[in-house]
Coordinates of C-alpha atoms in Angstrom, one line a residue:
X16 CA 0.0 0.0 0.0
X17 CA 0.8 3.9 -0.5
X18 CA 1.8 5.5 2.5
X19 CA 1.8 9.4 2.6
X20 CA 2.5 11.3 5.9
X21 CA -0.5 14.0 4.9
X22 CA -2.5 14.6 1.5
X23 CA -4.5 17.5 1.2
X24 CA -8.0 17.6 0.1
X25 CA -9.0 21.0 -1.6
X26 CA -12.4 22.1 -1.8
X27 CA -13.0 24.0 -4.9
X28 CA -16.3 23.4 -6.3
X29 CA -18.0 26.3 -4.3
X30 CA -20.0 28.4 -6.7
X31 CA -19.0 32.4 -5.0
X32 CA -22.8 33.7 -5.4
X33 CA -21.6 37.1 -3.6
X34 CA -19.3 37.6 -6.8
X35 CA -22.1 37.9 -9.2
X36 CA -21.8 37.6 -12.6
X37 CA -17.9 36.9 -12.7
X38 CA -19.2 32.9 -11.1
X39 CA -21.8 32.7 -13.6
X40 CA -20.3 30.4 -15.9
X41 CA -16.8 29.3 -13.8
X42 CA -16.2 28.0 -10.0
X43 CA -15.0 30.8 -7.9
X44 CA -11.4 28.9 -7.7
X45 CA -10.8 29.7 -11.4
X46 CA -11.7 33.5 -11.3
X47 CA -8.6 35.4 -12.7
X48 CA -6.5 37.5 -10.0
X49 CA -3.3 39.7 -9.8
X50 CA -3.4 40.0 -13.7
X51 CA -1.6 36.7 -14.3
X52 CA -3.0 34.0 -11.6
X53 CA -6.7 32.0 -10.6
X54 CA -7.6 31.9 -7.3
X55 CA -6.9 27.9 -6.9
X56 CA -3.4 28.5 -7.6
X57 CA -2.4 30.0 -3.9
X58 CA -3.5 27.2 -1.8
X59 CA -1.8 24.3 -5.1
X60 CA 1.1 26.8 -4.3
X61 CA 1.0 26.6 -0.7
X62 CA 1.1 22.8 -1.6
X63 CA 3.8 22.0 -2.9
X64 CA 5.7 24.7 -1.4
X65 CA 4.9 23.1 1.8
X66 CA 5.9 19.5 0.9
X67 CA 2.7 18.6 0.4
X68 CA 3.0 16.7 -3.1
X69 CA -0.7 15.0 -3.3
X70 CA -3.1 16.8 -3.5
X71 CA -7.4 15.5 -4.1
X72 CA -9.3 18.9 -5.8
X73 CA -13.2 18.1 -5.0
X74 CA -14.8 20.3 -8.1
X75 CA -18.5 20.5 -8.3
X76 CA -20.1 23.8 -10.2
X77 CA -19.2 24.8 -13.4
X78 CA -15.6 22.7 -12.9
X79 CA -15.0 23.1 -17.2
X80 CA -12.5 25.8 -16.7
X81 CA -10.8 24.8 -13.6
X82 CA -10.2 21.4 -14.4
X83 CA -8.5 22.7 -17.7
X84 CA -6.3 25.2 -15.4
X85 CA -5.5 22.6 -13.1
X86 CA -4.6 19.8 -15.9
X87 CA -2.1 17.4 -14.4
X88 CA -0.6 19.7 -12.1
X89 CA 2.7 20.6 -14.2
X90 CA 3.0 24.1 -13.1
X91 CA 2.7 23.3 -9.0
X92 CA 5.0 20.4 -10.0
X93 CA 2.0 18.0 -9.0
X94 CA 2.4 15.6 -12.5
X95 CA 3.1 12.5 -10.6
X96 CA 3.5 9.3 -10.8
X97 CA 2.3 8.8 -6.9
X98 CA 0.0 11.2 -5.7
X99 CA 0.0 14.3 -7.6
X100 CA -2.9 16.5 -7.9
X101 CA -6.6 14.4 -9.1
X102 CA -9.4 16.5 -9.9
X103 CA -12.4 14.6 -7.6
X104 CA -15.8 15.6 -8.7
X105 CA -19.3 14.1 -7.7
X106 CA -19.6 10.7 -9.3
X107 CA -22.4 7.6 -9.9
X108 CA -22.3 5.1 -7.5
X109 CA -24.0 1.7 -7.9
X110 CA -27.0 2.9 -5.8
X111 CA -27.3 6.4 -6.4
X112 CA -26.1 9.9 -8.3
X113 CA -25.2 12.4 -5.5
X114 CA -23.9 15.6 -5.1
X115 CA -21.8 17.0 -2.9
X116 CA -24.1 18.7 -0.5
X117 CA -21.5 19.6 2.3
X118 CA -17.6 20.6 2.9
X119 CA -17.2 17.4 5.0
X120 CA -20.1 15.1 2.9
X121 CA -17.9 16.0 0.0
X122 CA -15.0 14.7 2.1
X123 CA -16.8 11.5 3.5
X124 CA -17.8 10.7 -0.4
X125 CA -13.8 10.7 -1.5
X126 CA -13.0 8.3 1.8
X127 CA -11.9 5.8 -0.7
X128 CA -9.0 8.0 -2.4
X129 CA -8.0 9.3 0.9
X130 CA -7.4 5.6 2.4
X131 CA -5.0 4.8 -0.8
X132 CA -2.7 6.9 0.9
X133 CA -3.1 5.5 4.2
X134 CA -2.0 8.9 5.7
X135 CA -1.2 9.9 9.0
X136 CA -3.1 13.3 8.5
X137 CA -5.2 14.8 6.0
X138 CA -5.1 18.5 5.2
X139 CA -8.7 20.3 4.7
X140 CA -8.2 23.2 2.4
X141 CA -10.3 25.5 0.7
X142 CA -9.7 27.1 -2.9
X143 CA -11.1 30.5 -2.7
X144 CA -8.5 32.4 -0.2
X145 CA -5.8 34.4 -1.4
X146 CA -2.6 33.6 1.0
X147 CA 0.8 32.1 1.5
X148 CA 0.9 29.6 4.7
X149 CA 3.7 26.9 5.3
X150 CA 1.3 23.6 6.5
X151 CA 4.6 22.4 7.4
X152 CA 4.9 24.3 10.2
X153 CA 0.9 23.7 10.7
X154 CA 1.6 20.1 10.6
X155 CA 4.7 20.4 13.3
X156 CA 2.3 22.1 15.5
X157 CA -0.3 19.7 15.5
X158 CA 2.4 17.2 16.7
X159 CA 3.6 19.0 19.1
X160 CA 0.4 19.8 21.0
X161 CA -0.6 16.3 20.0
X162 CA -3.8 17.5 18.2
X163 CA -6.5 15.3 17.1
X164 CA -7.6 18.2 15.2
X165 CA -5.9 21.9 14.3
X166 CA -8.0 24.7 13.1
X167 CA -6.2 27.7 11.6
X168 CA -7.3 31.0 12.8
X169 CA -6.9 34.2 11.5
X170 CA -7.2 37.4 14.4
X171 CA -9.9 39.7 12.7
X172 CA -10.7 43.3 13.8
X173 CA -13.9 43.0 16.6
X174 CA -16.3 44.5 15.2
X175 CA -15.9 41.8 11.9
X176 CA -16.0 38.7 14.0
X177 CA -19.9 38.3 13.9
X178 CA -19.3 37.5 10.0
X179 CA -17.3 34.5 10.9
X180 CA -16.9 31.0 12.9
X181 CA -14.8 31.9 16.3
X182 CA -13.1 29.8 18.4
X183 CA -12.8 30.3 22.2
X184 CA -9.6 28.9 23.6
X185 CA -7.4 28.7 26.9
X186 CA -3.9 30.4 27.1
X187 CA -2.4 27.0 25.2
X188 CA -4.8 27.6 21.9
X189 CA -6.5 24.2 23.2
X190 CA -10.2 25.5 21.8
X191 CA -13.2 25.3 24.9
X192 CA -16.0 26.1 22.4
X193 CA -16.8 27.4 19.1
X194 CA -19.5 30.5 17.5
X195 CA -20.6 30.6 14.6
X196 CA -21.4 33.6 13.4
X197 CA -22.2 35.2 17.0
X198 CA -24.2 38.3 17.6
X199 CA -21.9 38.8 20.3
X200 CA -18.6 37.3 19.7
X201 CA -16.4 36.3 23.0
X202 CA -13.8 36.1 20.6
X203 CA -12.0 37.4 17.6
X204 CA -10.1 34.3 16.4
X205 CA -12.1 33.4 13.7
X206 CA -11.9 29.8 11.9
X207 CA -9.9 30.1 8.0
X208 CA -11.2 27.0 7.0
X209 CA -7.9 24.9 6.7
X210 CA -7.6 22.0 9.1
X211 CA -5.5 19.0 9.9
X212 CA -7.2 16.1 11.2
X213 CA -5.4 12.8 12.3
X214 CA -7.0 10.1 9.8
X215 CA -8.2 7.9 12.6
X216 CA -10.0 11.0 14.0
X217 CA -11.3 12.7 10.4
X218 CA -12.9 9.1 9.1
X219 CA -14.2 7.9 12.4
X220 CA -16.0 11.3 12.2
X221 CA -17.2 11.4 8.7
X222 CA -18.6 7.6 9.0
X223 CA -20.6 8.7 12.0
X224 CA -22.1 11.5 10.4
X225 CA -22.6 10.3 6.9
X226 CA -26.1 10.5 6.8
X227 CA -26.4 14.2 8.5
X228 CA -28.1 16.6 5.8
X229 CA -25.6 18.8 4.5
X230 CA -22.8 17.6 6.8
X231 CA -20.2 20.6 7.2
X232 CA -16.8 21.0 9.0
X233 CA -17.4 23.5 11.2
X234 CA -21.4 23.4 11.6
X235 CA -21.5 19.6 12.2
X236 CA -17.9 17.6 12.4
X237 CA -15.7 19.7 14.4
X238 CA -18.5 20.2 17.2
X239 CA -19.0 16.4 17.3
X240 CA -15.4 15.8 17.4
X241 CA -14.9 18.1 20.2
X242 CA -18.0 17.2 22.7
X243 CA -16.8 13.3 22.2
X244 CA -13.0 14.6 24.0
X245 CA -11.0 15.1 21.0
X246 CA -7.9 17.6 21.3
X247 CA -8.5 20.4 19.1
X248 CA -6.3 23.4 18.8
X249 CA -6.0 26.5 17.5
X250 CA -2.8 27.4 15.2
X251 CA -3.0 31.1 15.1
X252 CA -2.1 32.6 11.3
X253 CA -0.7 35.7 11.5
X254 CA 0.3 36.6 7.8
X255 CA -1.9 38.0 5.1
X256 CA -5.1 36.4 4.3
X257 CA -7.8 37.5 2.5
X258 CA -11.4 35.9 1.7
X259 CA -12.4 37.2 -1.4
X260 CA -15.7 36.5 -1.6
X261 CA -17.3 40.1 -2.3
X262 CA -16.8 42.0 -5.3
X263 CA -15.6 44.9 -2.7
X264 CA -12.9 42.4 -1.3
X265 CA -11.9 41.1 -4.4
X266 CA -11.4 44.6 -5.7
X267 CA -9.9 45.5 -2.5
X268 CA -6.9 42.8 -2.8
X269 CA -6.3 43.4 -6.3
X270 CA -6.0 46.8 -5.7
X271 CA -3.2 45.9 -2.7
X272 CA -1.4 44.5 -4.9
X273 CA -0.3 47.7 -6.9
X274 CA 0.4 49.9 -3.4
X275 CA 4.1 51.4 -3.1
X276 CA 5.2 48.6 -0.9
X277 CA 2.2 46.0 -1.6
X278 CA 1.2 43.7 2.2
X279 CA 0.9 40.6 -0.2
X280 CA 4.0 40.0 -2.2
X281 CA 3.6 38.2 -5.4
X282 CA 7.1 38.5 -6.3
X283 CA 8.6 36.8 -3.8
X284 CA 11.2 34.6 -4.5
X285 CA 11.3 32.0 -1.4
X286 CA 7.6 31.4 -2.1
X287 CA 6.2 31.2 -5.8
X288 CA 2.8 31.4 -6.8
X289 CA 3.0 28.6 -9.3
X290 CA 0.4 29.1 -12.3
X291 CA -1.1 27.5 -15.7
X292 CA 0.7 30.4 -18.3
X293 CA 0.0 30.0 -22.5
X294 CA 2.8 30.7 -24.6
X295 CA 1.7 34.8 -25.2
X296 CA 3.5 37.3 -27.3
X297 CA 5.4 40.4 -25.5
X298 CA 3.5 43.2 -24.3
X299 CA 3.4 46.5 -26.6
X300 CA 3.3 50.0 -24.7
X301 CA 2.8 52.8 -27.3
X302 CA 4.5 56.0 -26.9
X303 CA 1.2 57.5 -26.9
X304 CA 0.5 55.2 -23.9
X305 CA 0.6 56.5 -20.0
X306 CA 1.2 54.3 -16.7
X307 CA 0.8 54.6 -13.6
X308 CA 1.4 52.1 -10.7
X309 CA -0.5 49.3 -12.8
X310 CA 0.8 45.2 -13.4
X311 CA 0.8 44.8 -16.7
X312 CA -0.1 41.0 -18.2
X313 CA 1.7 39.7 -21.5
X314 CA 0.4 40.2 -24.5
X315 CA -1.2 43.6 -23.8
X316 CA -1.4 46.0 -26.4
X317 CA -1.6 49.4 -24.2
X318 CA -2.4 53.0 -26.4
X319 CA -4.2 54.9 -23.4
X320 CA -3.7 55.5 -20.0
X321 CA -3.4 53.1 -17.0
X322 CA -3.8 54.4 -13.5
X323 CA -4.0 52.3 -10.2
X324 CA -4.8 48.7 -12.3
X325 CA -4.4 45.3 -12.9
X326 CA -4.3 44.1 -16.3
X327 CA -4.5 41.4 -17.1
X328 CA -2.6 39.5 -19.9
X329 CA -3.8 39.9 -24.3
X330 CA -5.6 43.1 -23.2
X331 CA -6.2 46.4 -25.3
X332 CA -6.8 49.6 -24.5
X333 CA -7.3 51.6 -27.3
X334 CA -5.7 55.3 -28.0
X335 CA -7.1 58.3 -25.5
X336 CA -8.8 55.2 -23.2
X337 CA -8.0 56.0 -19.6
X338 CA -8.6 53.4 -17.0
X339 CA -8.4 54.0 -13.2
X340 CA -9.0 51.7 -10.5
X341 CA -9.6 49.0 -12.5
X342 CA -9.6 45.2 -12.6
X343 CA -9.7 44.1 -16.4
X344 CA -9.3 40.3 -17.2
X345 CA -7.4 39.0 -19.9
X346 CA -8.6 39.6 -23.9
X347 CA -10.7 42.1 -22.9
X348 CA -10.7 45.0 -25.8
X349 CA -11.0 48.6 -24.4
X350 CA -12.4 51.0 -27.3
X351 CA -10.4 54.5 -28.0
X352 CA -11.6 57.4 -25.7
X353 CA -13.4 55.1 -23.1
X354 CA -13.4 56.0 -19.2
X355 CA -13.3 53.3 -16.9
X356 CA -13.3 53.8 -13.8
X357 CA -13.9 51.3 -10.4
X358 CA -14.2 48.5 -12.9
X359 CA -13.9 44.8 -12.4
X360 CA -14.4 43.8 -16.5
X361 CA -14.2 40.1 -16.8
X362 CA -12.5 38.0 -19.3
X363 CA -13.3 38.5 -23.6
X364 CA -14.9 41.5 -23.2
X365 CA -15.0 43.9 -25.7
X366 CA -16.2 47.6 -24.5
X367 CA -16.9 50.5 -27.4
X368 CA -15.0 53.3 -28.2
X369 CA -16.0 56.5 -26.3
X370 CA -18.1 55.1 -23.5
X371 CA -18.0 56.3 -19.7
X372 CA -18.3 53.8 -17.1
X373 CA -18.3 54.4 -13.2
X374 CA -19.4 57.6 -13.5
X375 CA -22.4 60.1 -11.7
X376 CA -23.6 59.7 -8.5
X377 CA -23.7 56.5 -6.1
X378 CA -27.2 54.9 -6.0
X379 CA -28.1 51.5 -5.3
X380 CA -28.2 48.6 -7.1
X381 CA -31.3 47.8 -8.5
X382 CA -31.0 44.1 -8.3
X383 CA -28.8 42.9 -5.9
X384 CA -27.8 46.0 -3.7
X385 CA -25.8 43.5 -1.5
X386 CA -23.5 42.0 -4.4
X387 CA -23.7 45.0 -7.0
X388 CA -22.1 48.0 -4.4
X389 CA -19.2 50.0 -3.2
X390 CA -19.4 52.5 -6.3
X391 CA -18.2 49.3 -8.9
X392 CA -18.8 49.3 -12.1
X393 CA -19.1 45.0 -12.8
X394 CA -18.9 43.8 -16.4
X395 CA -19.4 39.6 -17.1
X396 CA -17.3 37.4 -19.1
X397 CA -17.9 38.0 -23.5
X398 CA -20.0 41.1 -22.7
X399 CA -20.3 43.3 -25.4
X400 CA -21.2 46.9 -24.8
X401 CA -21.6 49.6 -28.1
X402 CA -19.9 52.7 -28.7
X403 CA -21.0 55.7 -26.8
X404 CA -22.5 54.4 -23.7
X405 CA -22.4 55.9 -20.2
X406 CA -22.7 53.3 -17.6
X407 CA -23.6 54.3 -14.0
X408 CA -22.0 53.3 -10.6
X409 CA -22.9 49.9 -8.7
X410 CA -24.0 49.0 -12.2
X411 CA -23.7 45.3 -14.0
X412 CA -23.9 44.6 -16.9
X413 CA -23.5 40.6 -18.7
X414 CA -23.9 39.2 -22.1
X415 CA -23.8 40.8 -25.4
X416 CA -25.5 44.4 -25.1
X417 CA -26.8 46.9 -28.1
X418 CA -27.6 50.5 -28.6
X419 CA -31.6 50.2 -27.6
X420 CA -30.5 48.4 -24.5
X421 CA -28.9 52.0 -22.8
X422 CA -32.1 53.9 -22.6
X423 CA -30.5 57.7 -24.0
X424 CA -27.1 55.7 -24.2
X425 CA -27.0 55.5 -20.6
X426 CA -27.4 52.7 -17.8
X427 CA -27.9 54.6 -15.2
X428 CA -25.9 54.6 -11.6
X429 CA -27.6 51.5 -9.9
X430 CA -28.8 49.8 -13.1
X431 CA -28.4 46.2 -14.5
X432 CA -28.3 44.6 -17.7
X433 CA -27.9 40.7 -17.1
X434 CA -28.7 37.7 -19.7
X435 CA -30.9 35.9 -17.8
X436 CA -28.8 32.5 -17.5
X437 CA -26.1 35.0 -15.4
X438 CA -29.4 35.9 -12.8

């Protein structure tokens, strides 16, 4: 038989709802960030720059793009003959289809893959955070304490720890109880979503609780595992981690990226970020072109101006264009004379010559305040949008658009214009 120390099992097949129209047709894992990189690629990173060289991706909604970004794991190193990376989705067993209807359900349904390895522990990880973390030095605490189960934690500011799972520990990290999402938290640590379990502990656990509806690590295995005596403990993260699972966060840690001296450093050279790159052509920068503080993808043909961006790689931006505060994903086509600005403009897009977007005052969106807010201007994957069209603040727009569709040539601040299969 195989015998790994610890494997890591990645759940990626979330679908990111709060993103909107960018998780319309791809899993939230394989949304582009930084300009060059998919979300998936900093926990595969964390991977193998950890030691960690198999590696089980559970993939569930819309998994066509992911699966082709992950491949057989050649850029994490992961193309192995034992262990590796394997792409895990929801299969059809002998008695029944299912899906996976909960983190540890989709766990307990992969029980067979995991006992291949006949581990000692199995890593629980989560595709949609943006972060580097040794689980090395994860793993050689949960030794030390002689863990049953570790929960990273991340400290978060007080008055954010009512939006997350907290854990309430003694002055050794050994966690007492757990909140989940508390009115009134007793405690700021809040839970990342990355554990170690010892196997014995993790598939006793899952077994037990096969048949609970919706079966979840924190809501359901975790709590069982601790009222039955097991040692859980708290490793307490201290580096940068971000869940970007808003628009306004996502934006936010793009945007972080570009600052003078940027918190999360993608050009570090003791710890890559590993990614799926196509053979691309140089960039071009015209003299007539203007940048400032902006990462720049290959293959960008740049005529305009570039303020505060990411860019991300075979984009255009057409003479007298000026983009500020902008995410735009890769092949998008940015007429001549268009304004962007506070845009997140998803991949293939191609946007008219002298159009305004992210302009006039901030209102509301009209149909999904929550998701559609903080002033952005959100544009789906292959939209098309004509020439001469002013588009509003907390706006979206998705699919192919024409003139009759801007009422005056303008969507107004708060407005949406989404193909109904995005809704």
């Amino acid at each position: 038989m195989i015998k790994k120390e610890m494997i890591a099992m990645l759940l990626a097949g979330g679908q990111g709802s709060r993103l909107g129209v960018l998780t319309a047709d791809v899993a939230k894992p394989a949304v582009g960030f930084g300009g060059k990189y998919s979300i998936i690629d900093f926990p595969l990173s964390n991977c193998i720059n950890s030691g960690v060289d198999t590696v089980g991706v559970l993939t569930q909604y819309q998994p066509m793009k992911l699966n082709a970004h992950i491949g057989i794991g050649i850029p994490w190193d992961l193309d192995r003959n034992i262990g590796g990376v394997s792409i895990l989705p929801p299969y059809e067993k002998s008695t029944n289809a299912e899906w996976y209807t909960g983190t540890a359900n989709a766990i307990y349904q992969n029980l067979r893959y995991m006992e291949s390895y006949n581990p000692d522990y199995v890593l629980i990880l989560g595709g949609d955070h943006i972060y580097k973390m040794d689980y090395e030095e994860m793993l050689n605490y949960h030794k030390k304490n002689n863990a049953d189960i570790t929960l990273a934690t991340y400290p978060v500011p007080w008055e954010e720890a009512s939006r997350f799972g907290v854990v309430i520990t003694d002055d050794d990290l050994k966690v007492r109880d757990f909140e989940e999402k508390p009115k009134n938290p007793r405690s700021n640590l809040a839970s990342m979503g990355i554990y170690i379990f010892s196997w014995k502990v993790l598939k006793e656990a899952l077994i037990k609780l096969k048949d609970q509806e919706g079966c979840d690590f924190g809501k359901h295995i975790i709590p069982y595992c601790h009222e039955k005596g097991d040692r859980v403990f708290a490793y307490k993260f201290e580096g940068y981690w971000k869940d970007v699972g808003t628009l306004g966060s996502y934006w936010a840690a793009n945007m972080e990226l570009i600052d003078m001296v940027p918190v999360f450093d993608l050009y570090d050279e003791f710890w890559k970020i590993y990614t799926r790159s196509e053979t691309i052509r140089p960039q071009y920068i015209s003299d007539t072109a203007k940048i400032n503080r902006a990462i720049i993808g290959e293959g960008c043909e740049i005529y305009g101006e570039v303020n505060n961006s990411v860019i991300g790689a075979g984009v255009t931006i057409g003479e007298g264009a000026v983009i500020n505060d902008c995410i735009i994903m890769k092949n998008t086509v940015i007429g001549a004379g268009t304004e962007i600005h506070k845009g997140i403009i998803a991949e293939n897009t191609v946007i008219g010559e002298n159009c305004k977007l992210g302009v006039g005052e901030s209102v509301p969106n009209d149909f999904k305040p929550a998701i559609y807010a903080d002033d952005l201007v959100t544009v789906g994957e292959d939209t098309v949008i004509p020439d001469n069209v002013t588009v509003g603040k907390n706006t979206v727009i998705s699919g192919g658009t024409c003139e009759d569709d801007y009422v005056g040539g303008i969507l107004p601040s708060g407005g949406s214009l989404i193909k109904a299969g995005d809704r």
